[in-house]
Structure formats: C-alpha cells, structure tokens
Amino acid sequence: MRILLVEDDTVLGAAVRDQIDGDGHPVDWVQRLDAADDYLAVARYGLILLDLMLPDGLGVRFLRRIRGAGNATPVIILTALDQISDRIDGLNAGADDYLVKPFDLSELSARVAAVARRYAGNPNPVVRLGDLSIDLAARQVQQDDRPVALTAREWTLFEAFVQQPARLFSRADLEERLYSFDDEVDSNAIEAHISRLRKKLGKGIIQTQRGLGYRLGNP
Amino acid sequence: MTNAPSLRHRLAIWIGGGVAAAWLAAALWSLLALSASIDRDFDQGLKAAAERLMPLAMVQIFERDDDGTAQIIAQFDATSTSPRLAYAVQDGSGRVLLASRGYVAETLPPPGTTGWSDDDGLRRYSLTALGGQMTITVLEPLAARRSALWSASLRLLLPVALVLPLCLLLITAVLRRELGAVARLNDQIAQRGRGDLTPLENAGVARELSGVAEAVNALLDRLGQALKAERRFAANAAHELRTPIAAALAQAQRLQQEAADPGDAKRATAIAESLARLARLSEKLLQLSRAEGGAVRATENQDLTPVVRLVIDELSRAKKGDRISLALSGDSVRAAINPDAYAILLRNLVENAQRHGTPGTSITVNVGPDGTLRVGNDADPIDTDTLAKLKEPFQRGPTDSDGSGLGLSIARAIALAAGGQLTLTSPSPGSDRGPNRGFVAEFHPRTDR
C-alpha cells in the first residue's frame, strides 16, 4: 500500500518514513500541503499520514478540501496539538484515525496496518487460503502451521493480492504499491518478487495473465 | 464588603435629612416673621383703642358729677371672664377717674406717662391730654399674643409634620427605583465568571452608569484577548515541544530496531524511555498551565459526550491491560465547561486510576448527564492525611510508579476553575471490590447556573 506522508519536521518525517518503508509500504514524503496536492494529483495512495500544522496551512483544511473533492483515501492525522477539540475537529473533517505526538512507531505501524485492512474491505485480520493461514494484522503467513518468512516488499506485494483476490494487477499497479517516486525501480523487480513468492508459498499462488498482469491463484 | 454602608441608605439619609432641615429652617424663619407681625398688629390695636377711647372718656368724665370714686364701665359682653383689653383714665394725681372692668390699679404706670411700657405680663399704651391732667392707659395681657402665635405655629407646622414623612418615603422609593440600575449592573458584572466574558448589556442604562459598563466591557475585552493569547501560546508551546520530542523518540525507536549491538539497543531503549517520560511531564505541565489559565468555564452548556468517548477510547488503547468500563447515564453529557478542560480532567482521573489501581482490575467510569464524574479503581485503602495531600502538586501516595505527581492537582485545579469540586475517597463506599478497599475520585460541577 502506497502511503503519502505530509510532515514538515525532517527528523520525525525521516523516522516515520523509514518505519513505514520497513513495513514494506512505499512512502512519498512531502513537507508542504501544495506538494501534497501535486502528489495526490498524479498517484493513487492507500493512506495519507497528515500532520496538522504545516508551513503553508492547516492539515484540517487540506483534509476538508480533499474530502470535499471526493477523495476518499484513508487519512491518519499525526498531531502535536494536545487538545481533544483538535482531534474531534480532525475526525469531523474526515480523518479515519489519529496519533498524538509523540507516538510509538510500533503503534504507528499497527494503525497503518489496520487502515490498510479496513481500506481493502477486509477487516478480518486472518485469511485462509488453501493450506495457508495469513494474519494481516501480525503480517505473518503460516503454511501447515509452519511460519513462512517474507521480506517487507514480498509481504506488501502478497497482501495486495490477498486483499483483492479477484483483481488483475498490472505491473504498473504493483510498482505503484511497492515503490515511492524516489525509489530506483529495476525493470524486472516485480517479476523477481513474484518468483520468490512462488518459491516460498507454492508455484500456483500467483497466476500470470500474459500481457495483462497477475492475479491470486491457488497455492 | 457587605459591611460597607449602602449608597441608597446614605443618599436617603442625606437627602431626607437635608429636606427636613431646610423645611424646619424655613418654618422657623416664618414663625419669627409671624411673631413680629402679630406683635405689630396687636400694638396697632392697642394704640387705636387708646386714641378712640380718650375723647369718649373725656366726654364721660366732664359730663358726670364727680363723687371722687372711679367709674367702672361694664363690658358689652358680660359673660367674658377674661377681657382681652382693659383701660383706665387717671387725673394728674394718679386717681382713677374711669376704668374698664378688670383693670388692676397696681399695674398702671405713673400718671403723665406716654407711649409703650411692659410690666408683669402686660403690654401697656398710655396717652395724655389737657397738658398731662388726664392719662389713659390701655392694657393687654401678653399671653393673648402667645396664644395667637401658638395657634398660628400649629397651623404652619402640622402640615409639615404630616408631609415630611411622605416626602422621605417618596425619596426612598425613587432612590430604590433609580439605584436598581446600579444593582442590576452589579449583578451582571458578578455573573461574569472565569469563562464568561460576554459584554454587559448597555441599553437603557443611565449616562453615569453607561460609563462604568463601557469601562467594564473594555476590561472584559482586554481580558478575553489576554486569555486568547494565553491559549494560543499554550497551543503553540504544546506543538513546539511535542514535535521535537516526537522526532527524538521516533529516531531512538528506529535505533532500537536497527542496532546490531545489544549494548546499543539497550542504550537506545533507555533514551526512548527517558524521552517518553519527558513527553509525559511536558504534557502535564501544559495541562496544569491550561487548568490554571482560566479558560475552563464555558458560557453555554457544551455537549461533552464525544469528549468522554474519545478520551476513554484513547486511554483504553494506550494501556491495553486495563479494562475501563464506561457508564454514561442519560443520552448526553452537557455542562458549561470547556470540552478540552473537561477532557484533561477526565484523562487525569482515569490515568491516576490506571497508574495506581491494582493491576489487572477494572476501572469504572460513571458520567452523569450534568458532567458529574466518578472514577473508581481497586486499591489498598489510603489514610485521610495522604488523601488530603494527594491533590497538591508533586505529591504521591505510597507508590513506586513513575507518575509525575501532577495528575490529581491538575484535576483539582480544573474542578475548582469550573466552579465545582473534586473529592477523593478511600476505601470506596459500597464497593463490590471487597470490604475496606478501593479508591474513588469524584467531580461535581457547579449546579447553580
């Protein structure tokens, strides 16, 4: 799930980006609202992490504006404002959740994962697929009760297929989910990740539709 | 302040006293003038009587046979027992030739005297004729004048005595009516609490008072701006403090995760813990400054239901081991308290229960429709002295927890600023936690408005 991080503090922003990136979600990080508008115009995001006080305006106003324009991307507010009324304002403006600074990065990861599940219309964190048991909250896959280790990128890719089992993903779709604008993407990176997933989870786990893309199969 | 004399009483006393004194002075002056006028009129009567009687008396004396006795002339009204006027005619030797009934020889002046003389309560006027051979003296008792003056005085003073109390009543009534505006203004000013800075109603107020009202309104305006600036400062301070702490904490946690060396990871953990403590303390200090800053009371009732739910939700997520059972009685919670202040109050009471309650037991939060809060937890009983000390800043009960020691003093500051009160009880009465156990913190908002 590709994430847009809007945070003007460079030290905090870097830590948040590294954390989310480490969880396997590509992050585009901007420090101003006008830049956030530009990024929103050209890429589809699964989640926006939004600071409330930015150099060129208030996060709540930005949120109201994009909601008013029909953008339903889930938003988690990262706020340094300590008053409950600020949080209520944020939720009323259309935020899905909020974290009050300072927050635990593990808490951030958990909230991001929860939003990702909700967004995919699959709030149930454990999905069964053949002999696979996939815990979306804990980000764990078990095959016949034996854990299978996936890297963060592999997990993000696999999660996309599990959450939308019927969907046909183009290579560009998958690249968008896996990489931010700053990442250097190898032309056959997606193929490489998919081949490793097949090796770990079974040959039929992901089917190739030649010339069109990939979709979830049977392990 | 209540012992200070009332403006209305003082005005009533001074105006009433002044009117009464002026009235009395005017009456006294009138009486003096009246007295002089009565004297003049009586004297004129006396003199005219002497001048008219003299020729008549001479005719009478010359035409009669002188037998050497005094001729006494009866009065026309024989029934009058106290004749007002008396007269006597004497010859040159002092012998009384002719007199009215009731004259007294000893009261006559020596023969040949002319003009006015007073003697023994009598006013006398004498005239001579025939070169002093005949003297007529007309006498009148002074008591007659006094009685005339007395009856005139009564007629003058009686209406004053009747009207003056009426006048004083009228003054009091007018003062009460007009000074009611002062009392109303006073009430309006008294109603302005810490949170209520709405301008006073100025319409229909007398010119003298509208100045006061305008001055108070200007003051309220300045106070409102100062409070707004303070709130803005607190919000900015919160933001400016929280962001770098959040950044440092996040970096320390990244270091924790990435450190290959267990020693480094341990150090990163220590930094993270220390930063988390700093964050908690700075949050508490900001809360304390808000609690004492005066933006606690709201002008109107606020819907506090979402605040209660959000705070309980946050605290449940923050410490997952505790079970918080929330009971809202009634459809909504409404009180004239700033929602942020109410959130800080509730948060501190629940955090206190989370921190000091027996681990693994549940915390009960009851919220009444008027904003009443009752937060109870299981705990060993706390003695009365310790309970009293708990509400002071940086005081802790018998605990080894890492609390800031500010939570309950923040809660108390907000409770007081909201016009309510915070009470702590241990052991909790009627508790299902077993006899002689438990701790309850209760907040009662003020209910008089």
PDB file of N, CA, C and O in Angstrom, chain A residues 7-12 14-16 18-19 22 51 53 79-88 91 97-98 100-107 111, chain B residues 234-236 238-239 242-251 253-254 257-258 279 286-287 290 306-307 310-311 313-314 317 320 339-340 343-344 347:
ATOM      1  N   GLU A   7       4.573  15.781   6.437  1.00  0.00           N
ATOM      2  CA  GLU A   7       5.146  16.123   7.750  1.00  0.00           C
ATOM      3  C   GLU A   7       6.312  17.077   7.521  1.00  0.00           C
ATOM      4  O   GLU A   7       7.217  16.773   6.754  1.00  0.00           O
ATOM      5  N   ASP A   8       6.284  18.229   8.180  1.00  0.00           N
ATOM      6  CA  ASP A   8       7.321  19.227   7.893  1.00  0.00           C
ATOM      7  C   ASP A   8       8.575  19.050   8.748  1.00  0.00           C
ATOM      8  O   ASP A   8       9.619  19.588   8.415  1.00  0.00           O
ATOM      9  N   ASP A   9       8.483  18.311   9.844  1.00  0.00           N
ATOM     10  CA  ASP A   9       9.669  18.114  10.676  1.00  0.00           C
ATOM     11  C   ASP A   9      10.539  17.028  10.039  1.00  0.00           C
ATOM     12  O   ASP A   9      10.127  15.880   9.893  1.00  0.00           O
ATOM     13  N   THR A  10      11.803  17.415   9.671  1.00  0.00           N
ATOM     14  CA  THR A  10      12.625  16.490   8.885  1.00  0.00           C
ATOM     15  C   THR A  10      13.048  15.272   9.705  1.00  0.00           C
ATOM     16  O   THR A  10      13.072  14.154   9.187  1.00  0.00           O
ATOM     17  N   VAL A  11      13.355  15.485  10.995  1.00  0.00           N
ATOM     18  CA  VAL A  11      13.846  14.364  11.809  1.00  0.00           C
ATOM     19  C   VAL A  11      12.730  13.347  12.035  1.00  0.00           C
ATOM     20  O   VAL A  11      12.915  12.137  11.869  1.00  0.00           O
ATOM     21  N   LEU A  12      11.550  13.849  12.400  1.00  0.00           N
ATOM     22  CA  LEU A  12      10.411  12.954  12.633  1.00  0.00           C
ATOM     23  C   LEU A  12       9.982  12.299  11.323  1.00  0.00           C
ATOM     24  O   LEU A  12       9.739  11.086  11.278  1.00  0.00           O
ATOM     25  N   ALA A  14      11.703  11.617   8.703  1.00  0.00           N
ATOM     26  CA  ALA A  14      12.645  10.579   8.258  1.00  0.00           C
ATOM     27  C   ALA A  14      12.401   9.283   9.030  1.00  0.00           C
ATOM     28  O   ALA A  14      12.377   8.193   8.443  1.00  0.00           O
ATOM     29  N   ALA A  15      12.185   9.408  10.346  1.00  0.00           N
ATOM     30  CA  ALA A  15      11.970   8.208  11.163  1.00  0.00           C
ATOM     31  C   ALA A  15      10.677   7.511  10.761  1.00  0.00           C
ATOM     32  O   ALA A  15      10.629   6.281  10.638  1.00  0.00           O
ATOM     33  N   VAL A  16       9.627   8.300  10.525  1.00  0.00           N
ATOM     34  CA  VAL A  16       8.335   7.716  10.135  1.00  0.00           C
ATOM     35  C   VAL A  16       8.467   7.038   8.774  1.00  0.00           C
ATOM     36  O   VAL A  16       8.011   5.908   8.582  1.00  0.00           O
ATOM     37  N   ASP A  18      11.151   5.783   7.376  1.00  0.00           N
ATOM     38  CA  ASP A  18      11.939   4.553   7.485  1.00  0.00           C
ATOM     39  C   ASP A  18      11.104   3.428   8.096  1.00  0.00           C
ATOM     40  O   ASP A  18      11.187   2.280   7.680  1.00  0.00           O
ATOM     41  N   GLN A  19      10.286   3.794   9.111  1.00  0.00           N
ATOM     42  CA  GLN A  19       9.477   2.784   9.785  1.00  0.00           C
ATOM     43  C   GLN A  19       8.462   2.164   8.816  1.00  0.00           C
ATOM     44  O   GLN A  19       8.365   0.954   8.691  1.00  0.00           O
ATOM     45  N   GLY A  22      10.059   0.244   6.153  1.00  0.00           N
ATOM     46  CA  GLY A  22      10.496  -1.036   6.701  1.00  0.00           C
ATOM     47  C   GLY A  22       9.351  -2.029   6.792  1.00  0.00           C
ATOM     48  O   GLY A  22       9.560  -3.240   6.752  1.00  0.00           O
ATOM     49  N   ASP A  51       0.210  15.599   9.035  1.00  0.00           N
ATOM     50  CA  ASP A  51       0.487  16.488  10.168  1.00  0.00           C
ATOM     51  C   ASP A  51      -0.531  17.631  10.118  1.00  0.00           C
ATOM     52  O   ASP A  51      -1.063  17.951   9.054  1.00  0.00           O
ATOM     53  N   MET A  53      -0.116  20.941  11.505  1.00  0.00           N
ATOM     54  CA  MET A  53       0.392  22.315  11.366  1.00  0.00           C
ATOM     55  C   MET A  53       1.569  22.311  10.416  1.00  0.00           C
ATOM     56  O   MET A  53       2.655  21.873  10.758  1.00  0.00           O
ATOM     57  N   THR A  79      -0.795  14.476  15.072  1.00  0.00           N
ATOM     58  CA  THR A  79      -0.958  15.821  15.611  1.00  0.00           C
ATOM     59  C   THR A  79      -0.094  16.066  16.832  1.00  0.00           C
ATOM     60  O   THR A  79       0.070  15.199  17.684  1.00  0.00           O
ATOM     61  N   ALA A  80       0.465  17.291  16.884  1.00  0.00           N
ATOM     62  CA  ALA A  80       1.194  17.706  18.080  1.00  0.00           C
ATOM     63  C   ALA A  80       0.303  18.590  18.935  1.00  0.00           C
ATOM     64  O   ALA A  80       0.699  19.036  19.992  1.00  0.00           O
ATOM     65  N   LEU A  81      -0.919  18.836  18.465  1.00  0.00           N
ATOM     66  CA  LEU A  81      -1.845  19.643  19.256  1.00  0.00           C
ATOM     67  C   LEU A  81      -2.430  18.735  20.330  1.00  0.00           C
ATOM     68  O   LEU A  81      -2.866  17.630  20.047  1.00  0.00           O
ATOM     69  N   ASP A  82      -2.415  19.212  21.566  1.00  0.00           N
ATOM     70  CA  ASP A  82      -2.747  18.307  22.658  1.00  0.00           C
ATOM     71  C   ASP A  82      -4.218  18.367  23.060  1.00  0.00           C
ATOM     72  O   ASP A  82      -4.647  17.639  23.927  1.00  0.00           O
ATOM     73  N   GLN A  83      -4.991  19.259  22.436  1.00  0.00           N
ATOM     74  CA  GLN A  83      -6.363  19.429  22.884  1.00  0.00           C
ATOM     75  C   GLN A  83      -7.310  18.437  22.210  1.00  0.00           C
ATOM     76  O   GLN A  83      -7.188  18.163  21.023  1.00  0.00           O
ATOM     77  N   ILE A  84      -8.262  17.946  22.983  1.00  0.00           N
ATOM     78  CA  ILE A  84      -9.204  16.955  22.463  1.00  0.00           C
ATOM     79  C   ILE A  84     -10.043  17.564  21.339  1.00  0.00           C
ATOM     80  O   ILE A  84     -10.408  16.882  20.385  1.00  0.00           O
ATOM     81  N   SER A  85     -10.294  18.891  21.423  1.00  0.00           N
ATOM     82  CA  SER A  85     -11.127  19.523  20.392  1.00  0.00           C
ATOM     83  C   SER A  85     -10.435  19.489  19.021  1.00  0.00           C
ATOM     84  O   SER A  85     -11.095  19.380  17.992  1.00  0.00           O
ATOM     85  N   ASP A  86      -9.083  19.558  19.022  1.00  0.00           N
ATOM     86  CA  ASP A  86      -8.352  19.467  17.754  1.00  0.00           C
ATOM     87  C   ASP A  86      -8.567  18.095  17.123  1.00  0.00           C
ATOM     88  O   ASP A  86      -8.684  17.965  15.907  1.00  0.00           O
ATOM     89  N   ARG A  87      -8.587  17.067  17.998  1.00  0.00           N
ATOM     90  CA  ARG A  87      -8.764  15.703  17.469  1.00  0.00           C
ATOM     91  C   ARG A  87     -10.183  15.527  16.944  1.00  0.00           C
ATOM     92  O   ARG A  87     -10.395  14.919  15.890  1.00  0.00           O
ATOM     93  N   ILE A  88     -11.134  16.067  17.707  1.00  0.00           N
ATOM     94  CA  ILE A  88     -12.534  15.958  17.255  1.00  0.00           C
ATOM     95  C   ILE A  88     -12.693  16.692  15.922  1.00  0.00           C
ATOM     96  O   ILE A  88     -13.335  16.187  14.997  1.00  0.00           O
ATOM     97  N   LEU A  91     -11.296  14.464  13.185  1.00  0.00           N
ATOM     98  CA  LEU A  91     -12.180  13.342  12.848  1.00  0.00           C
ATOM     99  C   LEU A  91     -13.394  13.850  12.083  1.00  0.00           C
ATOM    100  O   LEU A  91     -13.836  13.221  11.114  1.00  0.00           O
ATOM    101  N   ASP A  97      -8.368   8.167  11.596  1.00  0.00           N
ATOM    102  CA  ASP A  97      -7.742   7.863  12.882  1.00  0.00           C
ATOM    103  C   ASP A  97      -6.742   8.982  13.176  1.00  0.00           C
ATOM    104  O   ASP A  97      -6.484   9.822  12.320  1.00  0.00           O
ATOM    105  N   TYR A  98      -6.205   8.973  14.384  1.00  0.00           N
ATOM    106  CA  TYR A  98      -5.184   9.982  14.675  1.00  0.00           C
ATOM    107  C   TYR A  98      -4.172   9.413  15.650  1.00  0.00           C
ATOM    108  O   TYR A  98      -4.457   8.473  16.394  1.00  0.00           O
ATOM    109  N   VAL A 100      -1.291  10.986  18.468  1.00  0.00           N
ATOM    110  CA  VAL A 100      -0.827  12.210  19.105  1.00  0.00           C
ATOM    111  C   VAL A 100       0.670  12.103  19.327  1.00  0.00           C
ATOM    112  O   VAL A 100       1.160  11.120  19.875  1.00  0.00           O
ATOM    113  N   LYS A 101       1.379  13.113  18.842  1.00  0.00           N
ATOM    114  CA  LYS A 101       2.836  13.130  19.012  1.00  0.00           C
ATOM    115  C   LYS A 101       3.179  13.415  20.470  1.00  0.00           C
ATOM    116  O   LYS A 101       2.525  14.266  21.065  1.00  0.00           O
ATOM    117  N   PRO A 102       4.166  12.806  21.067  1.00  0.00           N
ATOM    118  CA  PRO A 102       4.995  11.742  20.482  1.00  0.00           C
ATOM    119  C   PRO A 102       4.290  10.389  20.548  1.00  0.00           C
ATOM    120  O   PRO A 102       3.587  10.126  21.499  1.00  0.00           O
ATOM    121  N   PHE A 103       4.496   9.580  19.520  1.00  0.00           N
ATOM    122  CA  PHE A 103       3.837   8.273  19.483  1.00  0.00           C
ATOM    123  C   PHE A 103       4.883   7.179  19.304  1.00  0.00           C
ATOM    124  O   PHE A 103       6.006   7.440  18.869  1.00  0.00           O
ATOM    125  N   ASP A 104       4.489   5.949  19.650  1.00  0.00           N
ATOM    126  CA  ASP A 104       5.362   4.800  19.433  1.00  0.00           C
ATOM    127  C   ASP A 104       5.306   4.431  17.960  1.00  0.00           C
ATOM    128  O   ASP A 104       4.229   4.365  17.378  1.00  0.00           O
ATOM    129  N   LEU A 105       6.480   4.155  17.379  1.00  0.00           N
ATOM    130  CA  LEU A 105       6.489   3.767  15.965  1.00  0.00           C
ATOM    131  C   LEU A 105       5.750   2.445  15.764  1.00  0.00           C
ATOM    132  O   LEU A 105       5.109   2.240  14.734  1.00  0.00           O
ATOM    133  N   SER A 106       5.811   1.561  16.775  1.00  0.00           N
ATOM    134  CA  SER A 106       5.104   0.281  16.632  1.00  0.00           C
ATOM    135  C   SER A 106       3.593   0.528  16.597  1.00  0.00           C
ATOM    136  O   SER A 106       2.855  -0.131  15.864  1.00  0.00           O
ATOM    137  N   GLU A 107       3.137   1.526  17.382  1.00  0.00           N
ATOM    138  CA  GLU A 107       1.720   1.895  17.357  1.00  0.00           C
ATOM    139  C   GLU A 107       1.354   2.417  15.968  1.00  0.00           C
ATOM    140  O   GLU A 107       0.303   2.089  15.412  1.00  0.00           O
ATOM    141  N   ARG A 111      -1.473   0.945  13.443  1.00  0.00           N
ATOM    142  CA  ARG A 111      -2.596   1.738  12.916  1.00  0.00           C
ATOM    143  C   ARG A 111      -2.607   1.716  11.389  1.00  0.00           C
ATOM    144  O   ARG A 111      -3.665   1.633  10.773  1.00  0.00           O
TER     145      ARG A 111
ATOM    146  N   ALA B 234      -0.279  28.487  24.709  1.00  0.00           N
ATOM    147  CA  ALA B 234      -0.247  27.104  25.209  1.00  0.00           C
ATOM    148  C   ALA B 234      -0.291  26.119  24.043  1.00  0.00           C
ATOM    149  O   ALA B 234       0.442  25.130  24.020  1.00  0.00           O
ATOM    150  N   ALA B 235      -1.143  26.440  23.040  1.00  0.00           N
ATOM    151  CA  ALA B 235      -1.249  25.544  21.887  1.00  0.00           C
ATOM    152  C   ALA B 235       0.068  25.510  21.119  1.00  0.00           C
ATOM    153  O   ALA B 235       0.561  24.438  20.743  1.00  0.00           O
ATOM    154  N   ASN B 236       0.657  26.708  20.912  1.00  0.00           N
ATOM    155  CA  ASN B 236       1.935  26.757  20.197  1.00  0.00           C
ATOM    156  C   ASN B 236       3.031  26.061  20.982  1.00  0.00           C
ATOM    157  O   ASN B 236       3.843  25.335  20.420  1.00  0.00           O
ATOM    158  N   ALA B 238       2.680  23.666  23.095  1.00  0.00           N
ATOM    159  CA  ALA B 238       2.458  22.229  23.007  1.00  0.00           C
ATOM    160  C   ALA B 238       3.044  21.704  21.701  1.00  0.00           C
ATOM    161  O   ALA B 238       3.775  20.721  21.683  1.00  0.00           O
ATOM    162  N   HIS B 239       2.735  22.425  20.611  1.00  0.00           N
ATOM    163  CA  HIS B 239       3.204  21.985  19.304  1.00  0.00           C
ATOM    164  C   HIS B 239       4.723  22.015  19.227  1.00  0.00           C
ATOM    165  O   HIS B 239       5.363  21.059  18.781  1.00  0.00           O
ATOM    166  N   ARG B 242       6.131  19.219  21.536  1.00  0.00           N
ATOM    167  CA  ARG B 242       5.819  17.837  21.191  1.00  0.00           C
ATOM    168  C   ARG B 242       6.547  17.373  19.939  1.00  0.00           C
ATOM    169  O   ARG B 242       6.965  16.223  19.865  1.00  0.00           O
ATOM    170  N   THR B 243       6.670  18.282  18.953  1.00  0.00           N
ATOM    171  CA  THR B 243       7.248  17.849  17.684  1.00  0.00           C
ATOM    172  C   THR B 243       8.701  17.373  17.852  1.00  0.00           C
ATOM    173  O   THR B 243       9.025  16.265  17.430  1.00  0.00           O
ATOM    174  N   PRO B 244       9.587  18.176  18.472  1.00  0.00           N
ATOM    175  CA  PRO B 244      10.965  17.665  18.611  1.00  0.00           C
ATOM    176  C   PRO B 244      11.057  16.428  19.515  1.00  0.00           C
ATOM    177  O   PRO B 244      11.864  15.539  19.245  1.00  0.00           O
ATOM    178  N   ILE B 245      10.213  16.355  20.558  1.00  0.00           N
ATOM    179  CA  ILE B 245      10.245  15.156  21.400  1.00  0.00           C
ATOM    180  C   ILE B 245       9.824  13.941  20.571  1.00  0.00           C
ATOM    181  O   ILE B 245      10.433  12.875  20.636  1.00  0.00           O
ATOM    182  N   ALA B 246       8.764  14.155  19.766  1.00  0.00           N
ATOM    183  CA  ALA B 246       8.286  13.059  18.922  1.00  0.00           C
ATOM    184  C   ALA B 246       9.385  12.620  17.960  1.00  0.00           C
ATOM    185  O   ALA B 246       9.599  11.416  17.746  1.00  0.00           O
ATOM    186  N   ALA B 247      10.103  13.607  17.390  1.00  0.00           N
ATOM    187  CA  ALA B 247      11.160  13.289  16.426  1.00  0.00           C
ATOM    188  C   ALA B 247      12.273  12.498  17.113  1.00  0.00           C
ATOM    189  O   ALA B 247      12.731  11.462  16.606  1.00  0.00           O
ATOM    190  N   ALA B 248      12.696  12.975  18.288  1.00  0.00           N
ATOM    191  CA  ALA B 248      13.777  12.297  19.005  1.00  0.00           C
ATOM    192  C   ALA B 248      13.356  10.886  19.408  1.00  0.00           C
ATOM    193  O   ALA B 248      14.128   9.932  19.280  1.00  0.00           O
ATOM    194  N   LEU B 249      12.118  10.762  19.881  1.00  0.00           N
ATOM    195  CA  LEU B 249      11.621   9.449  20.316  1.00  0.00           C
ATOM    196  C   LEU B 249      11.566   8.479  19.133  1.00  0.00           C
ATOM    197  O   LEU B 249      11.985   7.319  19.240  1.00  0.00           O
ATOM    198  N   ALA B 250      11.072   8.992  17.991  1.00  0.00           N
ATOM    199  CA  ALA B 250      10.955   8.128  16.820  1.00  0.00           C
ATOM    200  C   ALA B 250      12.336   7.661  16.364  1.00  0.00           C
ATOM    201  O   ALA B 250      12.537   6.477  16.060  1.00  0.00           O
ATOM    202  N   GLN B 251      13.300   8.587  16.382  1.00  0.00           N
ATOM    203  CA  GLN B 251      14.659   8.206  15.971  1.00  0.00           C
ATOM    204  C   GLN B 251      15.257   7.207  16.954  1.00  0.00           C
ATOM    205  O   GLN B 251      15.939   6.254  16.556  1.00  0.00           O
ATOM    206  N   GLN B 253      13.636   5.061  18.671  1.00  0.00           N
ATOM    207  CA  GLN B 253      12.994   3.758  18.453  1.00  0.00           C
ATOM    208  C   GLN B 253      13.514   3.077  17.188  1.00  0.00           C
ATOM    209  O   GLN B 253      13.647   1.860  17.138  1.00  0.00           O
ATOM    210  N   ARG B 254      13.815   3.906  16.167  1.00  0.00           N
ATOM    211  CA  ARG B 254      14.426   3.335  14.953  1.00  0.00           C
ATOM    212  C   ARG B 254      15.781   2.717  15.308  1.00  0.00           C
ATOM    213  O   ARG B 254      16.115   1.626  14.864  1.00  0.00           O
ATOM    214  N   GLN B 257      15.479  -0.562  16.904  1.00  0.00           N
ATOM    215  CA  GLN B 257      15.180  -1.658  15.980  1.00  0.00           C
ATOM    216  C   GLN B 257      16.383  -2.033  15.130  1.00  0.00           C
ATOM    217  O   GLN B 257      16.582  -3.191  14.789  1.00  0.00           O
ATOM    218  N   GLU B 258      17.205  -1.015  14.799  1.00  0.00           N
ATOM    219  CA  GLU B 258      18.268  -1.256  13.829  1.00  0.00           C
ATOM    220  C   GLU B 258      19.585  -1.642  14.471  1.00  0.00           C
ATOM    221  O   GLU B 258      20.470  -2.165  13.794  1.00  0.00           O
ATOM    222  N   ALA B 279       8.165  13.580  27.688  1.00  0.00           N
ATOM    223  CA  ALA B 279       6.928  13.916  26.973  1.00  0.00           C
ATOM    224  C   ALA B 279       5.760  13.979  27.954  1.00  0.00           C
ATOM    225  O   ALA B 279       4.951  14.906  27.915  1.00  0.00           O
ATOM    226  N   LEU B 286       1.876  21.486  30.672  1.00  0.00           N
ATOM    227  CA  LEU B 286       0.984  22.240  29.789  1.00  0.00           C
ATOM    228  C   LEU B 286      -0.456  22.152  30.282  1.00  0.00           C
ATOM    229  O   LEU B 286      -1.189  23.139  30.276  1.00  0.00           O
ATOM    230  N   GLN B 287      -0.835  20.943  30.731  1.00  0.00           N
ATOM    231  CA  GLN B 287      -2.201  20.775  31.244  1.00  0.00           C
ATOM    232  C   GLN B 287      -2.420  21.639  32.478  1.00  0.00           C
ATOM    233  O   GLN B 287      -3.467  22.269  32.641  1.00  0.00           O
ATOM    234  N   ARG B 290      -2.870  25.168  31.501  1.00  0.00           N
ATOM    235  CA  ARG B 290      -4.215  25.371  30.948  1.00  0.00           C
ATOM    236  C   ARG B 290      -5.255  25.392  32.055  1.00  0.00           C
ATOM    237  O   ARG B 290      -6.184  26.192  32.047  1.00  0.00           O
ATOM    238  N   PRO B 306     -18.969  13.245  23.050  1.00  0.00           N
ATOM    239  CA  PRO B 306     -17.861  12.751  22.209  1.00  0.00           C
ATOM    240  C   PRO B 306     -16.517  12.857  22.920  1.00  0.00           C
ATOM    241  O   PRO B 306     -15.631  12.021  22.705  1.00  0.00           O
ATOM    242  N   VAL B 307     -16.377  13.886  23.777  1.00  0.00           N
ATOM    243  CA  VAL B 307     -15.123  14.061  24.517  1.00  0.00           C
ATOM    244  C   VAL B 307     -14.894  12.856  25.427  1.00  0.00           C
ATOM    245  O   VAL B 307     -13.806  12.261  25.448  1.00  0.00           O
ATOM    246  N   LEU B 310     -14.047   9.730  23.375  1.00  0.00           N
ATOM    247  CA  LEU B 310     -12.721   9.782  22.752  1.00  0.00           C
ATOM    248  C   LEU B 310     -11.619   9.582  23.794  1.00  0.00           C
ATOM    249  O   LEU B 310     -10.652   8.843  23.562  1.00  0.00           O
ATOM    250  N   VAL B 311     -11.770  10.230  24.948  1.00  0.00           N
ATOM    251  CA  VAL B 311     -10.744  10.106  25.994  1.00  0.00           C
ATOM    252  C   VAL B 311     -10.661   8.667  26.488  1.00  0.00           C
ATOM    253  O   VAL B 311      -9.568   8.099  26.615  1.00  0.00           O
ATOM    254  N   ASP B 313     -11.577   6.006  24.909  1.00  0.00           N
ATOM    255  CA  ASP B 313     -11.049   5.193  23.810  1.00  0.00           C
ATOM    256  C   ASP B 313      -9.528   5.294  23.749  1.00  0.00           C
ATOM    257  O   ASP B 313      -8.816   4.296  23.666  1.00  0.00           O
ATOM    258  N   GLU B 314      -9.030   6.537  23.833  1.00  0.00           N
ATOM    259  CA  GLU B 314      -7.572   6.741  23.788  1.00  0.00           C
ATOM    260  C   GLU B 314      -6.873   6.032  24.933  1.00  0.00           C
ATOM    261  O   GLU B 314      -5.849   5.375  24.752  1.00  0.00           O
ATOM    262  N   ARG B 317      -6.763   2.292  24.611  1.00  0.00           N
ATOM    263  CA  ARG B 317      -5.769   1.840  23.639  1.00  0.00           C
ATOM    264  C   ARG B 317      -4.360   1.990  24.193  1.00  0.00           C
ATOM    265  O   ARG B 317      -3.481   1.193  23.910  1.00  0.00           O
ATOM    266  N   LYS B 320      -3.339  -1.344  27.337  1.00  0.00           N
ATOM    267  CA  LYS B 320      -4.286  -2.375  26.917  1.00  0.00           C
ATOM    268  C   LYS B 320      -4.636  -3.347  28.029  1.00  0.00           C
ATOM    269  O   LYS B 320      -5.643  -4.032  27.975  1.00  0.00           O
ATOM    270  N   PRO B 339     -14.700  21.914  26.644  1.00  0.00           N
ATOM    271  CA  PRO B 339     -14.505  20.478  26.386  1.00  0.00           C
ATOM    272  C   PRO B 339     -13.056  20.022  26.581  1.00  0.00           C
ATOM    273  O   PRO B 339     -12.821  18.926  27.068  1.00  0.00           O
ATOM    274  N   ASP B 340     -12.099  20.876  26.201  1.00  0.00           N
ATOM    275  CA  ASP B 340     -10.697  20.488  26.353  1.00  0.00           C
ATOM    276  C   ASP B 340     -10.325  20.354  27.825  1.00  0.00           C
ATOM    277  O   ASP B 340      -9.613  19.437  28.222  1.00  0.00           O
ATOM    278  N   ALA B 343     -11.807  17.231  29.140  1.00  0.00           N
ATOM    279  CA  ALA B 343     -11.029  16.070  28.692  1.00  0.00           C
ATOM    280  C   ALA B 343      -9.788  15.887  29.567  1.00  0.00           C
ATOM    281  O   ALA B 343      -9.445  14.771  29.953  1.00  0.00           O
ATOM    282  N   ILE B 344      -9.134  17.013  29.891  1.00  0.00           N
ATOM    283  CA  ILE B 344      -7.930  16.933  30.729  1.00  0.00           C
ATOM    284  C   ILE B 344      -8.301  16.390  32.111  1.00  0.00           C
ATOM    285  O   ILE B 344      -7.607  15.538  32.679  1.00  0.00           O
ATOM    286  N   ARG B 347      -9.166  12.663  31.778  1.00  0.00           N
ATOM    287  CA  ARG B 347      -7.951  11.916  31.460  1.00  0.00           C
ATOM    288  C   ARG B 347      -7.090  11.724  32.705  1.00  0.00           C
ATOM    289  O   ARG B 347      -6.594  10.629  32.980  1.00  0.00           O
TER     290      ARG B 347
END
